[in-house]
Amino acid sequence: MAGLLTTAGPAITTLAQRSEKAEQELSAATKDAIPVTLHVNGQKHNLRIDPRTTLLDCLREHLHLTGSKKGCDHGQCGACTVHVNGRRMNSCLCLAAMYQGDEITTIEGVGQPGNLHPIQEAFVAHDAYQCGYCTCGQIMSAVALLSEPVGPEDAEVKEFMSGNICRCGAYQNIVEAIQSVRQSTNRQKAG
Amino acid sequence: MKIFELTRADDPRQAIAAAAKANTAQQGADIRFIAGGTNLVDYMKLNVETPRQLVDVNHLPFDKIEALPDGGLSIGAVVRNSDLAYHPIVRKNYAVLSEALLSGASPQLRNMATTAGNLLQRTRCMYFRDTAMPCNKREPGSGCAAITGVNRGLAILGTSEHCIASNPSDMNVALAALEATIHISGPKGERSVTIGDFHLLPGNTPNRETVLEPGDLITHVTLPPPSPGNRSLYLKLRDRASFEFALASAAVVITADGGKITRARVALGGVGTKPWRSMEAEGELTGQSATQAVFQKAAEAALRDAKPQSQNGFKVELAKRCLVHALKLVTQTA
Ligand SMILES: Cc1cc2nc3c(=O)[nH]c(=O)nc-3n(C[C@H](O)[C@H](O)[C@H](O)COP(=O)(O)OP(=O)(O)OC[C@H]3O[C@@H](n4cnc5c(N)ncnc54)[C@H](O)[C@@H]3O)c2cc1C
Ligand code: SF4
Ligand code: FES
Ligand code: FES
């Protein structure tokens, strides 16, 4: 009996939750929705969204760009990392309507199958993931890191990647992947 | 999250006029400025903050870092923490500030977080974050769940029987040691407040955290010129190597002449209910030789009034060792 109750638990919506959900759906559809124009991966999108919509939810639910992931929804894990005007940010703490006019880049805009970014290629080559849930965020951070003032050592890379948590613990290979790209870029610069 | 109206201010006067209608400037404020949003949106998701109107201040002309004629520095309210940390003048003249900023949060968050937002970031006390729990800061008069609960990360200096929440900011600790001034523009005009007077002790009104009144907008922060020949440093101790709040930290700005300390500024983080300047420690250091024994005396003085809670007694010793080590490192290179 107890077992049945616990397994049934998550499926039950309390009345309070239901009315809050219903209210949210209503407001998004009608009274509180606001017009918003976003520039994502070089494309312009005219949307009507609830002002509470985070950039992360807007990308995933409205634009169906599901590469950016929701891990914690509170700035603590980095799974939602995107670039805004070339700088990495946690899209779960951005209100989408505040980023009109900004150039937003998601993992979908960084590279596609057949046309991968060197960081994406390096993640594949170095097996820099296990389940893959954190990977898009890791790659967005790693791509941004290439143009940040990061010293040459592994320790520096670890420090600059500390905003991206990997539940599978793929950290060692992530650092190797990033370093391989930095070293080959440096070799190209020197040569 | 409660529904709100999102508005954007293109002129400081608009922002001030809008926010002046709020019932309070702090806990329970129904109109709030939003900058990076890294603190406010976090707390709105938890229904700890429930503003009915947000005023976006990111487009106000407060995004500059400028050298002042007196040799000091002016830092705009919406300057991002990462831009401030890497600014050449900050790195050269105010290393402690650059180090404190870079020890805080993550690169992504630092790209969003602003000067004013960081000054006003609220405690990470887990009961403050949980609306199901009693908390005098969130709901005055409801009690403090932390005093008899999980208080390992909370304060040991400046506490009251009503609240023991620690100020989580690293930047604020460096600003305290650098004797920064906060510039505010409000419904009654402009005024300046030193960092020491800006944050309030909890006393019996922990819901009031700063001197700000409804409509008060932070426009910029100024730093005095660096004292000639000083060395400065920020040392942060925490549960993991990065991306974690301080258990104890120390910001030290020291001028030494032939092994003798001629000027000392000391502030502690992670242990105070506000960024904790220790004039007691400064008094023990000034005029003395830079030795382990002197550093130890300064640390004892800084923590003399510490009131540990059930789980954070270790912070007394940790903060002392943190300060001693910071002083050792900063005078080694001097
Ligand atoms: C996971 C995580 C880890 C973190 N780790 C650390 C850490 O280790 N060290 C650390 O120091 N910090 C840390 N932080 C906190 C971070 O530094 C703050 O959230 C940030 O500095 C807040 O700045 P903001 O611009 O985003 O503020 P917002 O969230 O936009 O605003 C915060 C407050 O400031 C008010 N405000 C904003 N601008 C003005 C203005 N011009 N005038 C008056 N009021 C204003 C707002 O109304 C709001 O009340 C962490 C945060 C997260 C989410
Ligand atoms: S310490 Fe302060 S913030 Fe934490 S529960 Fe007590 S009153 Fe609330
Ligand atoms: S989902 Fe944004 S940081 Fe975790
Ligand atoms: S690969 Fe699974 S969380 Fe990182």
XYZ file of C-alpha atoms and ligand atoms in Angstrom:
594
model
C 0.000 0.000 0.000
C 2.741 2.410 1.015
C 4.624 1.480 -2.149
C 1.601 2.220 -4.248
C 1.183 5.615 -2.642
C 4.787 6.652 -3.234
C 4.856 5.540 -6.833
C 1.551 7.265 -7.452
C 2.841 10.428 -5.775
C 4.507 12.299 -8.633
C 1.514 11.858 -10.922
C -0.879 13.621 -8.557
C -1.285 17.358 -9.061
C -2.546 19.222 -6.008
C -5.366 21.669 -6.494
C -3.038 24.542 -5.679
C -0.526 23.439 -8.317
C -3.315 22.943 -10.815
C -4.674 26.435 -10.453
C -1.171 27.928 -10.670
C -0.500 25.925 -13.821
C -3.836 26.855 -15.318
C -3.151 30.498 -14.524
C 0.251 30.341 -16.191
C -1.194 28.770 -19.313
C -3.956 31.333 -19.429
C -1.564 34.254 -18.993
C 0.776 32.989 -21.685
C -2.114 32.615 -24.060
C -3.898 35.836 -23.309
C -3.712 38.682 -20.877
C -0.071 38.830 -19.774
C 1.776 37.765 -22.924
C 4.074 40.412 -24.384
C 5.539 40.756 -27.860
C 9.249 39.976 -27.978
C 11.741 39.872 -30.834
C 14.797 37.670 -30.349
C 17.826 37.122 -32.576
C 18.956 33.537 -32.247
C 21.683 31.908 -34.332
C 21.377 34.642 -36.949
C 17.602 34.363 -37.242
C 14.963 36.823 -36.100
C 11.970 35.499 -34.177
C 8.821 37.463 -33.345
C 7.136 35.866 -30.349
C 4.460 36.455 -27.764
C 5.575 35.199 -24.387
C 4.727 35.445 -20.720
C 7.227 37.915 -19.142
C 8.245 35.177 -16.688
C 9.665 33.066 -19.516
C 13.377 32.528 -19.085
C 15.622 32.591 -22.119
C 16.190 28.858 -21.577
C 12.477 28.019 -21.618
C 11.938 30.335 -24.567
C 14.676 28.603 -26.591
C 13.465 25.132 -25.722
C 9.683 25.485 -25.592
C 8.993 28.280 -28.080
C 11.830 27.927 -30.596
C 12.302 24.170 -30.094
C 16.069 24.584 -29.815
C 16.455 21.795 -27.293
C 20.252 21.620 -27.270
C 20.414 23.942 -24.264
C 19.518 21.859 -21.215
C 17.853 22.538 -17.889
C 19.834 21.007 -15.055
C 19.154 23.092 -11.958
C 17.255 26.146 -13.261
C 19.165 28.258 -10.661
C 22.554 29.138 -12.148
C 24.317 26.291 -10.379
C 25.142 23.762 -13.125
C 25.853 25.437 -16.495
C 23.753 23.017 -18.602
C 21.823 26.006 -19.994
C 24.916 27.988 -21.085
C 24.412 30.080 -24.246
C 26.294 33.053 -25.717
C 24.806 36.532 -25.620
C 26.768 38.906 -27.860
C 29.608 36.375 -27.749
C 29.728 36.039 -23.970
C 28.628 32.942 -22.107
C 25.704 33.218 -19.722
C 23.279 30.982 -17.824
C 20.063 31.242 -19.847
C 17.994 29.861 -16.938
C 18.523 33.140 -15.038
C 17.834 35.406 -18.040
C 14.335 36.745 -18.605
C 13.935 36.302 -22.367
C 12.183 39.641 -22.852
C 15.276 41.474 -21.530
C 17.451 40.153 -24.383
C 15.744 41.775 -27.362
C 18.283 43.170 -29.773
C 21.055 40.921 -28.432
C 22.713 38.263 -30.572
C 22.018 34.904 -28.949
C 23.950 31.793 -29.942
C 23.019 28.294 -28.867
C 24.767 24.986 -29.468
C 22.695 24.662 -32.656
C 24.405 27.811 -33.941
C 27.928 26.698 -33.027
C 28.095 23.731 -35.377
C 25.963 21.071 -37.019
C 26.596 17.466 -38.068
C 29.044 17.627 -40.961
C 30.169 21.105 -39.947
C 31.338 20.748 -36.367
C 33.169 23.397 -34.383
C 36.733 22.277 -33.489
C 35.613 22.062 -29.827
C 32.754 19.730 -30.810
C 35.158 17.564 -32.827
C 37.550 17.465 -29.904
C 34.769 16.404 -27.503
C 34.040 13.471 -29.824
C 37.709 12.602 -30.306
C 38.460 12.751 -26.561
C 35.253 11.044 -25.413
C 34.509 14.074 -23.257
C 31.077 12.916 -22.054
C 29.164 9.968 -20.798
C 25.392 10.559 -20.701
C 25.745 13.809 -22.659
C 23.285 15.866 -20.638
C 25.821 18.513 -19.620
C 27.692 18.409 -22.926
C 26.020 21.252 -24.824
C 26.633 23.562 -21.861
C 30.227 22.332 -21.562
C 30.814 23.018 -25.264
C 29.270 26.490 -25.073
C 31.581 27.296 -22.154
C 34.590 25.760 -23.876
C 33.993 27.749 -27.093
C 33.713 30.972 -25.064
C 36.809 30.094 -23.052
C 38.930 30.157 -26.228
C 38.633 33.941 -26.301
C 38.879 34.538 -22.530
C 42.093 35.365 -20.631
C 42.854 31.793 -19.573
C 46.422 30.705 -18.796
C 47.964 27.676 -20.543
C 47.769 25.205 -17.625
C 45.148 22.480 -17.111
C 44.423 24.027 -13.709
C 43.371 27.271 -15.402
C 41.049 25.432 -17.753
C 39.488 23.609 -14.791
C 38.940 26.908 -12.989
C 37.315 28.460 -16.063
C 35.118 25.392 -16.601
C 33.971 25.277 -12.969
C 30.593 26.782 -13.866
C 29.731 23.562 -15.701
C 28.967 20.556 -13.568
C 29.163 17.040 -15.027
C 27.168 14.487 -13.095
C 29.023 11.694 -14.913
C 32.414 13.104 -13.991
C 33.813 13.403 -17.521
C 35.989 16.294 -16.354
C 39.376 14.836 -17.250
C 38.469 14.234 -20.880
C 36.718 17.612 -21.115
C 39.958 19.337 -20.086
C 41.930 17.211 -22.573
C 39.517 18.080 -25.384
C 39.747 21.808 -24.682
C 43.526 21.731 -24.328
C 43.919 19.855 -27.621
C 42.066 22.641 -29.456
C 44.005 25.384 -27.663
C 47.326 23.711 -28.402
C 46.586 23.184 -32.090
C 45.400 26.805 -32.419
C 48.632 27.944 -30.757
C 50.681 25.763 -33.091
C 48.873 27.274 -36.059
C 49.563 30.767 -34.722
C 53.259 29.945 -34.214
C 53.595 28.255 -37.621
C 6.917 32.685 -10.010
C 4.323 35.433 -9.579
C 3.376 37.382 -12.662
C 4.977 40.843 -12.994
C 5.110 43.713 -15.404
C 8.469 44.123 -17.112
C 9.473 47.705 -17.799
C 12.669 49.190 -19.140
C 14.258 52.437 -17.993
C 16.234 54.454 -20.521
C 16.766 57.344 -18.151
C 17.707 57.204 -14.441
C 14.894 59.617 -13.533
C 12.282 57.244 -14.969
C 13.763 54.360 -12.994
C 13.765 56.334 -9.743
C 10.230 57.652 -10.232
C 8.946 54.134 -10.959
C 10.623 52.506 -7.964
C 9.777 55.371 -5.587
C 6.214 54.017 -5.578
C 7.385 50.766 -3.940
C 6.301 50.037 -0.376
C 9.862 49.151 0.692
C 13.292 49.044 -0.919
C 14.064 45.589 0.379
C 12.176 42.544 1.640
C 8.719 42.517 0.118
C 9.430 45.309 -2.370
C 6.683 45.229 -4.984
C 8.774 47.175 -7.508
C 12.358 46.122 -8.143
C 15.249 47.087 -10.329
C 16.678 44.193 -12.272
C 20.281 44.140 -13.515
C 21.997 40.790 -14.236
C 19.081 39.015 -12.599
C 21.335 36.293 -11.181
C 20.133 36.932 -7.637
C 16.663 38.344 -8.234
C 15.428 35.790 -10.797
C 16.793 32.974 -8.609
C 14.722 34.265 -5.666
C 11.674 35.014 -7.813
C 11.665 31.380 -8.950
C 11.557 30.398 -5.286
C 8.795 32.949 -4.538
C 11.115 34.550 -1.974
C 10.887 37.730 -4.047
C 7.465 38.523 -5.526
C 7.679 41.925 -7.240
C 4.699 42.998 -9.338
C 6.909 45.265 -11.448
C 10.498 44.940 -12.645
C 12.468 47.930 -13.889
C 15.279 46.836 -16.219
C 18.266 49.105 -15.453
C 20.691 47.485 -17.894
C 20.290 50.252 -20.478
C 21.107 53.112 -18.126
C 24.393 54.901 -18.867
C 26.199 53.333 -15.887
C 28.384 50.884 -17.780
C 31.753 52.649 -17.544
C 34.906 52.225 -15.508
C 36.689 55.576 -15.347
C 39.876 56.840 -13.754
C 39.175 59.821 -11.489
C 41.305 62.995 -11.446
C 42.389 62.257 -7.846
C 43.828 58.886 -8.923
C 40.813 56.899 -7.747
C 38.358 54.893 -9.828
C 34.674 55.182 -10.654
C 32.791 51.943 -11.381
C 29.354 52.118 -13.002
C 26.437 50.256 -11.408
C 25.836 47.988 -14.415
C 29.490 47.168 -15.143
C 29.688 43.370 -15.315
C 31.751 41.625 -12.653
C 33.975 39.993 -15.319
C 34.713 43.326 -17.026
C 35.606 44.890 -13.686
C 37.855 41.985 -12.701
C 39.865 42.203 -15.936
C 40.086 45.973 -16.190
C 43.777 46.964 -16.407
C 43.489 49.657 -13.706
C 41.750 47.264 -11.340
C 44.376 44.576 -11.910
C 47.186 47.061 -11.357
C 45.906 49.251 -8.516
C 43.225 47.164 -6.817
C 44.358 43.540 -7.179
C 42.287 42.523 -4.154
C 39.104 43.509 -5.992
C 40.022 41.633 -9.163
C 40.901 38.517 -7.138
C 37.716 38.699 -5.065
C 35.546 39.003 -8.167
C 37.293 36.127 -9.942
C 36.894 33.904 -6.882
C 33.125 34.438 -6.955
C 30.441 32.449 -8.787
C 31.313 31.135 -12.302
C 32.487 32.782 -15.538
C 28.909 32.666 -16.892
C 27.478 34.330 -13.789
C 30.255 36.938 -13.688
C 29.375 37.905 -17.275
C 25.853 38.700 -16.065
C 26.370 39.999 -12.505
C 26.713 43.753 -12.023
C 28.369 46.025 -9.456
C 25.078 47.134 -7.879
C 23.512 43.671 -8.029
C 26.524 42.155 -6.295
C 26.426 44.810 -3.560
C 22.778 43.900 -2.941
C 22.892 40.120 -3.342
C 21.005 38.424 -0.553
C 21.999 35.657 1.814
C 22.170 31.998 0.779
C 20.719 30.861 4.153
C 18.679 27.775 3.169
C 15.685 28.798 5.281
C 15.570 32.213 3.653
C 15.370 30.347 0.336
C 12.523 28.085 1.480
C 9.140 29.771 1.930
C 7.874 26.799 3.960
C 10.284 27.643 6.808
C 10.244 30.369 9.467
C 12.685 33.184 8.691
C 12.715 36.665 10.217
C 14.477 38.126 7.222
C 11.853 36.889 4.767
C 8.862 37.129 7.075
C 9.537 39.407 10.063
C 8.422 37.873 13.344
C 8.217 34.286 12.047
C 11.392 33.188 13.858
C 14.838 32.051 12.744
C 15.026 28.410 11.694
C 18.797 28.586 11.271
C 19.678 29.217 14.923
C 18.408 25.755 15.866
C 18.932 24.267 12.403
C 21.535 24.090 9.656
C 23.865 27.017 10.293
C 27.255 25.661 9.223
C 27.679 28.295 6.503
C 26.257 31.232 8.426
C 27.769 34.149 10.311
C 29.685 34.366 13.588
C 30.184 38.148 13.637
C 27.450 40.787 13.770
C 24.667 38.270 14.430
C 21.581 38.894 16.538
C 19.068 36.585 18.211
C 16.803 37.303 15.207
C 19.137 36.472 12.311
C 22.580 34.968 11.754
C 22.665 35.079 7.948
C 26.053 35.735 6.339
C 26.599 38.232 3.531
C 27.640 35.966 0.653
C 29.516 38.466 -1.524
C 33.241 38.318 -2.227
C 33.304 41.668 -4.035
C 31.863 43.426 -0.984
C 34.726 42.214 1.190
C 37.302 43.703 -1.181
C 35.289 46.947 -1.389
C 35.307 47.125 2.424
C 39.100 46.809 2.554
C 39.406 49.413 -0.216
C 37.070 51.840 1.615
C 34.724 52.209 -1.346
C 31.890 54.735 -1.516
C 28.442 53.891 -2.917
C 26.743 56.654 -4.923
C 22.971 56.710 -4.841
C 20.443 58.741 -6.752
C 16.954 58.817 -5.246
C 13.679 60.696 -5.081
C 15.325 63.222 -2.730
C 18.457 63.732 -4.822
C 21.952 62.302 -4.777
C 23.950 61.034 -1.835
C 27.052 58.978 -1.068
C 27.457 56.321 1.602
C 30.671 54.566 2.611
C 30.642 50.794 2.234
C 30.908 50.489 6.019
C 27.634 52.365 6.486
C 25.820 50.862 3.490
C 24.919 47.409 4.867
C 23.048 47.184 8.164
C 23.496 44.706 11.003
C 20.422 42.463 11.413
C 19.523 43.591 14.953
C 15.789 43.100 15.285
C 15.047 44.105 11.671
C 16.942 41.540 9.548
C 14.531 42.307 6.701
C 16.331 45.659 6.332
C 19.730 44.974 4.815
C 20.960 48.337 3.554
C 20.285 52.055 3.927
C 18.442 52.142 0.584
C 14.938 53.646 0.530
C 12.248 53.107 -2.139
C 13.387 54.626 -5.434
C 17.068 54.688 -4.469
C 19.155 53.724 -7.483
C 22.838 52.927 -7.187
C 24.599 54.816 -9.970
C 28.258 53.997 -9.313
C 30.891 53.057 -6.761
C 34.119 54.974 -6.267
C 37.448 53.804 -4.917
C 39.960 56.174 -3.343
C 43.405 56.375 -4.999
C 45.546 53.359 -4.084
C 47.815 54.094 -1.136
C 51.371 54.353 -2.513
C 53.378 51.139 -2.403
C 50.528 48.954 -1.106
C 50.119 45.242 -1.814
C 46.706 43.661 -1.710
C 45.284 40.163 -1.807
C 42.052 38.174 -1.468
C 42.133 34.687 0.044
C 38.974 32.579 -0.030
C 38.450 29.261 1.759
C 35.507 27.053 0.778
C 34.221 23.485 0.598
C 35.333 22.949 -3.007
C 38.125 24.491 -5.048
C 35.898 26.679 -7.220
C 32.289 27.823 -7.807
C 31.397 27.889 -4.121
C 30.642 30.543 -1.541
C 33.253 31.384 1.100
C 33.336 29.692 4.502
C 35.895 32.323 5.401
C 37.790 34.860 3.344
C 40.139 37.767 3.898
C 40.808 40.930 1.913
C 44.033 42.647 2.945
C 45.590 45.891 1.723
C 48.994 46.422 3.318
C 51.732 49.002 2.974
C 55.048 47.990 4.480
C 58.292 49.896 4.736
C 61.449 47.934 5.526
C 59.486 45.095 7.128
C 57.323 47.478 9.145
C 53.614 47.791 8.400
C 52.748 51.456 7.965
C 49.140 51.036 6.837
C 46.718 48.112 7.020
C 43.173 47.546 5.811
C 41.517 44.241 6.641
C 38.072 42.833 5.855
C 36.665 39.344 6.325
C 34.053 37.456 4.287
C 31.896 34.399 4.970
C 31.843 35.115 8.697
C 29.944 38.405 9.028
C 26.311 39.413 8.656
C 27.751 42.207 6.533
C 31.120 42.596 4.772
C 33.305 42.629 7.874
C 35.929 45.351 8.121
C 38.163 44.721 11.118
C 39.655 47.915 12.481
C 40.711 45.822 15.497
C 43.019 43.785 13.270
C 44.240 46.922 11.495
C 45.129 48.442 14.888
C 47.233 45.406 15.827
C 49.117 45.542 12.512
C 49.838 49.241 12.081
C 53.350 50.203 13.173
C 54.348 46.576 13.796
C 56.788 44.270 12.033
C 55.389 41.816 9.522
C 55.797 38.685 11.651
C 53.720 35.598 12.337
C 53.213 36.689 15.967
C 51.824 40.058 14.899
C 49.543 38.444 12.308
C 48.270 36.050 14.957
C 47.479 38.950 17.299
C 45.595 40.692 14.517
C 43.573 37.542 13.821
C 42.735 37.114 17.517
C 41.572 40.732 17.621
C 39.424 40.326 14.499
C 37.591 37.285 15.898
C 37.446 38.382 19.561
C 33.689 39.017 19.452
C 32.846 35.928 17.385
C 29.667 34.104 18.463
C 29.726 30.629 16.958
C 26.455 28.750 16.403
C 25.840 25.017 16.871
C 27.543 23.986 13.597
C 29.935 26.764 12.648
C 32.381 26.918 15.554
C 35.110 25.826 13.137
C 34.795 29.179 11.381
C 36.450 31.007 14.274
C 39.731 29.157 13.791
C 39.321 28.986 10.003
C 38.879 32.762 9.718
C 41.907 33.384 11.918
C 44.090 31.072 9.846
C 42.721 32.609 6.671
C 43.688 36.101 7.796
C 47.126 35.036 9.070
C 47.865 33.261 5.784
C 46.633 36.199 3.700
C 48.883 38.571 5.663
C 51.834 36.224 5.268
C 51.338 35.973 1.506
C 50.839 39.682 0.957
C 53.895 40.715 2.974
C 56.105 37.989 1.466
C 55.872 39.678 -1.909
C 56.138 43.184 -0.437
C 25.074 29.540 -8.304
C 25.580 30.866 -7.839
C 26.816 30.962 -7.229
C 27.294 32.192 -6.796
N 28.513 32.248 -6.182
C 28.961 33.438 -5.714
C 30.209 33.545 -5.031
O 30.927 32.559 -4.853
N 30.589 34.767 -4.589
C 29.829 35.867 -4.781
O 30.240 36.944 -4.355
N 28.654 35.802 -5.410
C 28.200 34.611 -5.876
N 26.993 34.551 -6.502
C 26.118 35.724 -6.492
C 26.312 36.672 -7.641
O 27.546 37.320 -7.514
C 25.158 37.673 -7.546
O 23.962 36.990 -7.842
C 25.335 38.844 -8.481
O 26.460 39.595 -8.137
C 24.099 39.737 -8.461
O 24.209 40.731 -9.467
P 23.059 40.943 -10.555
O 23.434 42.095 -11.374
O 22.765 39.678 -11.257
O 21.863 41.323 -9.565
P 20.284 41.235 -9.753
O 19.842 39.849 -9.468
O 19.858 41.857 -11.022
O 19.840 42.210 -8.565
C 20.139 41.949 -7.210
C 19.489 43.039 -6.372
O 20.078 44.298 -6.652
C 19.089 45.256 -6.967
N 19.692 46.190 -7.930
C 20.307 45.876 -9.096
N 20.829 46.990 -9.665
C 20.533 48.024 -8.853
C 20.817 49.437 -8.884
N 21.518 49.996 -9.875
N 20.386 50.196 -7.844
C 19.681 49.651 -6.828
N 19.371 48.337 -6.760
C 19.809 47.527 -7.747
C 17.921 44.456 -7.491
O 16.706 45.130 -7.308
C 18.011 43.199 -6.639
O 17.359 43.412 -5.424
C 26.507 33.345 -6.980
C 25.275 33.262 -7.614
C 24.791 32.043 -8.046
C 23.454 31.971 -8.710
S 19.560 33.274 9.708
Fe 18.374 35.036 8.978
S 17.948 34.447 6.873
Fe 18.451 32.516 7.928
S 16.522 31.700 8.780
Fe 17.418 33.000 10.354
S 16.390 34.951 9.999
Fe 16.169 33.817 8.094
S 20.040 25.089 -15.700
Fe 20.987 27.036 -15.795
S 22.748 26.762 -14.570
Fe 21.656 24.886 -14.247
S 28.231 13.593 -19.433
Fe 26.612 13.069 -18.063
S 26.447 14.908 -16.922
Fe 28.222 15.267 -18.030
